[in-house]
mmCIF file with all atom_site columns, C-alpha atoms in Angstrom:
data_model
loop_
_atom_site.group_PDB
_atom_site.id
_atom_site.type_symbol
_atom_site.label_atom_id
_atom_site.label_alt_id
_atom_site.label_comp_id
_atom_site.label_asym_id
_atom_site.label_entity_id
_atom_site.label_seq_id
_atom_site.pdbx_PDB_ins_code
_atom_site.Cartn_x
_atom_site.Cartn_y
_atom_site.Cartn_z
_atom_site.occupancy
_atom_site.B_iso_or_equiv
_atom_site.pdbx_formal_charge
_atom_site.auth_seq_id
_atom_site.auth_comp_id
_atom_site.auth_asym_id
_atom_site.auth_atom_id
_atom_site.pdbx_PDB_model_num
ATOM 1   C CA . ARG A 1 1   ? 0.076   0.111   0.097   1.00 0.00 ? 113 ARG A CA 1
ATOM 2   C CA . LYS A 1 2   ? 2.826   2.196   0.845   1.00 0.00 ? 114 LYS A CA 1
ATOM 3   C CA . TYR A 1 3   ? 4.144   2.085   -2.668  1.00 0.00 ? 115 TYR A CA 1
ATOM 4   C CA . ASN A 1 4   ? 0.459   1.569   -5.033  1.00 0.00 ? 116 ASN A CA 1
ATOM 5   C CA . VAL A 1 5   ? 1.497   -1.732  -5.492  1.00 0.00 ? 117 VAL A CA 1
ATOM 6   C CA . THR A 1 6   ? -0.845  -4.145  -6.037  1.00 0.00 ? 118 THR A CA 1
ATOM 7   C CA . LEU A 1 7   ? -0.710  -7.947  -6.176  1.00 0.00 ? 119 LEU A CA 1
ATOM 8   C CA . LEU A 1 8   ? -2.865  -10.254 -7.428  1.00 0.00 ? 120 LEU A CA 1
ATOM 9   C CA . VAL A 1 9   ? -2.750  -13.977 -6.373  1.00 0.00 ? 121 VAL A CA 1
ATOM 10  C CA . ILE A 1 10  ? -4.712  -16.365 -8.322  1.00 0.00 ? 122 ILE A CA 1
ATOM 11  C CA . ASP A 1 11  ? -4.565  -20.425 -7.762  1.00 0.00 ? 123 ASP A CA 1
ATOM 12  C CA . GLN A 1 12  ? -7.199  -23.375 -8.392  1.00 0.00 ? 124 GLN A CA 1
ATOM 13  C CA . ARG A 1 13  ? -6.835  -24.735 -4.871  1.00 0.00 ? 125 ARG A CA 1
ATOM 14  C CA . PRO A 1 14  ? -6.051  -22.061 -2.594  1.00 0.00 ? 126 PRO A CA 1
ATOM 15  C CA . SER A 1 15  ? -6.231  -23.865 0.552   1.00 0.00 ? 127 SER A CA 1
ATOM 16  C CA . GLY A 1 16  ? -2.540  -24.530 -0.791  1.00 0.00 ? 128 GLY A CA 1
ATOM 17  C CA . ILE A 1 17  ? -1.444  -20.732 -0.120  1.00 0.00 ? 129 ILE A CA 1
ATOM 18  C CA . ASP A 1 18  ? 0.151   -20.286 3.007   1.00 0.00 ? 130 ASP A CA 1
ATOM 19  C CA . ASP A 1 19  ? -1.761  -19.208 5.852   1.00 0.00 ? 131 ASP A CA 1
ATOM 20  C CA . GLU A 1 20  ? 0.200   -16.289 6.208   1.00 0.00 ? 132 GLU A CA 1
ATOM 21  C CA . VAL A 1 21  ? -0.334  -14.975 2.528   1.00 0.00 ? 133 VAL A CA 1
ATOM 22  C CA . MET A 1 22  ? -4.137  -15.638 2.834   1.00 0.00 ? 134 MET A CA 1
ATOM 23  C CA . SER A 1 23  ? -4.202  -13.754 5.695   1.00 0.00 ? 135 SER A CA 1
ATOM 24  C CA . GLN A 1 24  ? -2.205  -10.414 4.042   1.00 0.00 ? 136 GLN A CA 1
ATOM 25  C CA . ILE A 1 25  ? -4.710  -10.723 1.313   1.00 0.00 ? 137 ILE A CA 1
ATOM 26  C CA . GLY A 1 26  ? -7.117  -7.824  1.773   1.00 0.00 ? 138 GLY A CA 1
ATOM 27  C CA . THR A 1 27  ? -9.709  -8.177  -1.554  1.00 0.00 ? 139 THR A CA 1
ATOM 28  C CA . LYS A 1 28  ? -10.260 -11.396 -2.610  1.00 0.00 ? 140 LYS A CA 1
ATOM 29  C CA . ALA A 1 29  ? -12.104 -12.745 -5.735  1.00 0.00 ? 141 ALA A CA 1
ATOM 30  C CA . THR A 1 30  ? -13.522 -16.065 -5.999  1.00 0.00 ? 142 THR A CA 1
ATOM 31  C CA . TYR A 1 31  ? -15.526 -17.786 -8.726  1.00 0.00 ? 143 TYR A CA 1
ATOM 32  C CA . LEU A 1 32  ? -17.663 -21.360 -7.339  1.00 0.00 ? 144 LEU A CA 1
ATOM 33  C CA . LEU A 1 33  ? -15.569 -23.909 -5.094  1.00 0.00 ? 145 LEU A CA 1
ATOM 34  C CA . ASP A 1 34  ? -16.231 -26.835 -4.562  1.00 0.00 ? 146 ASP A CA 1
ATOM 35  C CA . ASN A 1 35  ? -13.420 -28.223 -1.887  1.00 0.00 ? 147 ASN A CA 1
ATOM 36  C CA . GLU A 1 36  ? -14.797 -27.399 1.718   1.00 0.00 ? 148 GLU A CA 1
ATOM 37  C CA . LYS A 1 37  ? -11.122 -27.090 2.480   1.00 0.00 ? 149 LYS A CA 1
ATOM 38  C CA . ASP A 1 38  ? -10.911 -24.507 -0.305  1.00 0.00 ? 150 ASP A CA 1
ATOM 39  C CA . ILE A 1 39  ? -14.401 -22.685 0.760   1.00 0.00 ? 151 ILE A CA 1
ATOM 40  C CA . ASP A 1 40  ? -12.908 -22.434 4.428   1.00 0.00 ? 152 ASP A CA 1
ATOM 41  C CA . SER A 1 41  ? -9.454  -20.730 3.273   1.00 0.00 ? 153 SER A CA 1
ATOM 42  C CA . VAL A 1 42  ? -10.995 -17.958 1.174   1.00 0.00 ? 154 VAL A CA 1
ATOM 43  C CA . LEU A 1 43  ? -13.120 -16.989 3.918   1.00 0.00 ? 155 LEU A CA 1
ATOM 44  C CA . MET A 1 44  ? -10.759 -17.168 6.499   1.00 0.00 ? 156 MET A CA 1
ATOM 45  C CA . GLY A 1 45  ? -10.982 -14.286 8.984   1.00 0.00 ? 157 GLY A CA 1
ATOM 46  C CA . VAL A 1 46  ? -14.165 -13.098 7.210   1.00 0.00 ? 158 VAL A CA 1
ATOM 47  C CA . SER A 1 47  ? -16.876 -11.634 9.489   1.00 0.00 ? 159 SER A CA 1
ATOM 48  C CA . GLY A 1 48  ? -19.906 -12.941 8.042   1.00 0.00 ? 160 GLY A CA 1
ATOM 49  C CA . LYS A 1 49  ? -18.713 -16.202 7.012   1.00 0.00 ? 161 LYS A CA 1
ATOM 50  C CA . SER A 1 50  ? -21.710 -18.451 7.217   1.00 0.00 ? 162 SER A CA 1
ATOM 51  C CA . GLU A 1 51  ? -23.856 -16.245 4.834   1.00 0.00 ? 163 GLU A CA 1
ATOM 52  C CA . LEU A 1 52  ? -20.357 -15.813 2.230   1.00 0.00 ? 164 LEU A CA 1
ATOM 53  C CA . LYS A 1 53  ? -20.332 -19.722 2.161   1.00 0.00 ? 165 LYS A CA 1
ATOM 54  C CA . THR A 1 54  ? -24.199 -19.591 1.144   1.00 0.00 ? 166 THR A CA 1
ATOM 55  C CA . VAL A 1 55  ? -23.528 -16.953 -1.459  1.00 0.00 ? 167 VAL A CA 1
ATOM 56  C CA . LEU A 1 56  ? -20.562 -18.809 -2.647  1.00 0.00 ? 168 LEU A CA 1
ATOM 57  C CA . SER A 1 57  ? -22.784 -22.332 -2.855  1.00 0.00 ? 169 SER A CA 1
ATOM 58  C CA . LYS A 1 58  ? -25.343 -20.372 -5.432  1.00 0.00 ? 170 LYS A CA 1
ATOM 59  C CA . LEU A 1 59  ? -22.632 -19.066 -7.738  1.00 0.00 ? 171 LEU A CA 1
ATOM 60  C CA . GLU A 1 60  ? -23.126 -19.884 -11.057 1.00 0.00 ? 172 GLU A CA 1
ATOM 61  C CA . ALA A 1 61  ? -20.538 -22.306 -12.803 1.00 0.00 ? 173 ALA A CA 1
ATOM 62  C CA . LYS A 1 62  ? -18.916 -20.019 -14.915 1.00 0.00 ? 174 LYS A CA 1
ATOM 63  C CA . GLN A 1 63  ? -19.166 -16.627 -15.046 1.00 0.00 ? 175 GLN A CA 1
ATOM 64  C CA . GLN A 1 64  ? -20.149 -15.210 -11.436 1.00 0.00 ? 176 GLN A CA 1
ATOM 65  C CA . ALA A 1 65  ? -17.660 -14.471 -9.176  1.00 0.00 ? 177 ALA A CA 1
ATOM 66  C CA . LEU A 1 66  ? -18.083 -13.232 -5.115  1.00 0.00 ? 178 LEU A CA 1
ATOM 67  C CA . ILE A 1 67  ? -15.705 -10.084 -4.551  1.00 0.00 ? 179 ILE A CA 1
ATOM 68  C CA . PHE A 1 68  ? -15.405 -9.129  -1.038  1.00 0.00 ? 180 PHE A CA 1
ATOM 69  C CA . GLY A 1 69  ? -12.427 -7.016  1.089   1.00 0.00 ? 181 GLY A CA 1
ATOM 70  C CA . HIS A 1 70  ? -11.168 -3.968  1.690   1.00 0.00 ? 182 HIS A CA 1
ATOM 71  C CA . ALA A 1 71  ? -11.747 -2.699  -1.497  1.00 0.00 ? 183 ALA A CA 1
ATOM 72  C CA . LEU A 1 72  ? -15.255 -2.902  -1.529  1.00 0.00 ? 184 LEU A CA 1
ATOM 73  C CA . PRO A 1 73  ? -17.943 -1.906  1.284   1.00 0.00 ? 185 PRO A CA 1
ATOM 74  C CA . MET A 1 74  ? -19.639 -5.166  0.891   1.00 0.00 ? 186 MET A CA 1
ATOM 75  C CA . PRO A 1 75  ? -19.317 -7.999  -0.573  1.00 0.00 ? 187 PRO A CA 1
ATOM 76  C CA . VAL A 1 76  ? -20.675 -7.671  -4.501  1.00 0.00 ? 188 VAL A CA 1
ATOM 77  C CA . VAL A 1 77  ? -21.445 -10.910 -7.009  1.00 0.00 ? 189 VAL A CA 1
ATOM 78  C CA . VAL A 1 78  ? -20.352 -9.652  -10.649 1.00 0.00 ? 190 VAL A CA 1
ATOM 79  C CA . LYS A 1 79  ? -21.168 -11.603 -13.828 1.00 0.00 ? 191 LYS A CA 1
ATOM 80  C CA . THR A 1 80  ? -17.653 -12.128 -15.582 1.00 0.00 ? 192 THR A CA 1
ATOM 81  C CA . ARG A 1 81  ? -17.683 -11.165 -19.530 1.00 0.00 ? 193 ARG A CA 1
ATOM 82  C CA . GLU A 1 82  ? -17.787 -13.441 -22.183 1.00 0.00 ? 194 GLU A CA 1
ATOM 83  C CA . TYR A 1 83  ? -13.765 -14.132 -23.275 1.00 0.00 ? 195 TYR A CA 1
ATOM 84  C CA . GLY A 1 84  ? -13.000 -14.938 -27.386 1.00 0.00 ? 196 GLY A CA 1
ATOM 85  C CA . SER A 1 85  ? -15.835 -14.336 -28.985 1.00 0.00 ? 197 SER A CA 1
ATOM 86  C CA . ALA A 1 86  ? -16.153 -11.752 -31.564 1.00 0.00 ? 198 ALA A CA 1
ATOM 87  C CA . GLU A 1 87  ? -19.028 -10.487 -29.629 1.00 0.00 ? 199 GLU A CA 1
ATOM 88  C CA . SER A 1 88  ? -16.879 -10.144 -26.686 1.00 0.00 ? 200 SER A CA 1
ATOM 89  C CA . TYR A 1 89  ? -14.139 -7.780  -28.193 1.00 0.00 ? 201 TYR A CA 1
ATOM 90  C CA . LYS A 1 90  ? -17.391 -5.553  -29.952 1.00 0.00 ? 202 LYS A CA 1
ATOM 91  C CA . GLU A 1 91  ? -18.402 -4.989  -26.582 1.00 0.00 ? 203 GLU A CA 1
ATOM 92  C CA . PHE A 1 92  ? -14.756 -4.164  -25.197 1.00 0.00 ? 204 PHE A CA 1
ATOM 93  C CA . GLY A 1 93  ? -14.549 -1.218  -28.277 1.00 0.00 ? 205 GLY A CA 1
ATOM 94  C CA . PHE A 1 94  ? -12.416 -3.274  -30.399 1.00 0.00 ? 206 PHE A CA 1
ATOM 95  C CA . ARG A 1 95  ? -13.427 -2.911  -34.347 1.00 0.00 ? 207 ARG A CA 1
ATOM 96  C CA . ASP A 1 96  ? -12.151 -5.144  -36.759 1.00 0.00 ? 208 ASP A CA 1
ATOM 97  C CA . ALA A 1 97  ? -9.448  -3.689  -39.309 1.00 0.00 ? 209 ALA A CA 1
ATOM 98  C CA . ALA A 1 98  ? -11.952 -2.705  -41.993 1.00 0.00 ? 210 ALA A CA 1
ATOM 99  C CA . GLU A 1 99  ? -14.231 -0.831  -39.590 1.00 0.00 ? 211 GLU A CA 1
ATOM 100 C CA . LEU A 1 100 ? -11.225 1.018   -37.915 1.00 0.00 ? 212 LEU A CA 1
ATOM 101 C CA . LYS A 1 101 ? -10.253 2.361   -41.355 1.00 0.00 ? 213 LYS A CA 1
ATOM 102 C CA . ARG A 1 102 ? -13.002 3.338   -42.656 1.00 0.00 ? 214 ARG A CA 1
ATOM 103 C CA . LYS A 1 103 ? -13.630 5.460   -39.083 1.00 0.00 ? 215 LYS A CA 1
ATOM 104 C CA . ALA A 1 104 ? -10.119 6.561   -39.894 1.00 0.00 ? 216 ALA A CA 1
ATOM 105 C CA . GLU A 1 105 ? -11.344 7.594   -42.995 1.00 0.00 ? 217 GLU A CA 1
ATOM 106 C CA . GLU A 1 106 ? -14.309 9.356   -41.497 1.00 0.00 ? 218 GLU A CA 1
ATOM 107 C CA . GLU A 1 107 ? -12.666 11.401  -39.286 1.00 0.00 ? 219 GLU A CA 1
ATOM 108 C CA . ILE A 1 108 ? -9.848  12.568  -41.847 1.00 0.00 ? 220 ILE A CA 1
ATOM 109 C CA . LYS A 1 109 ? -12.446 14.092  -43.899 1.00 0.00 ? 221 LYS A CA 1
ATOM 110 C CA . ASP A 1 110 ? -14.042 15.227  -40.838 1.00 0.00 ? 222 ASP A CA 1
ATOM 111 C CA . LEU A 1 111 ? -10.957 17.106  -40.393 1.00 0.00 ? 223 LEU A CA 1
ATOM 112 C CA . PHE A 1 112 ? -9.891  18.883  -43.452 1.00 0.00 ? 224 PHE A CA 1
#
């Protein structure tokens, strides 16, 4: 925090992460977990653990995540975007080459 550095820890088995490391993670994002040890590890030291466990168990298998911790005033369930399809790239604002060329030509025409 002092140096404005952020570290993202990603693991499919959070129970394998050392307890000392887990205790230093301020904000956590987790998808659906099916292993009780993993669930307990992610929720270690969190107030309202039983309620969050219920929310976590009801997440969709894909595209939903539970985010909670210091960066948020309350836990939030988010739906992540689909990745890799042409439609998902359009949602991000990416355009294909022909569309980019047409847009650039329009902007040049407007300038001159």
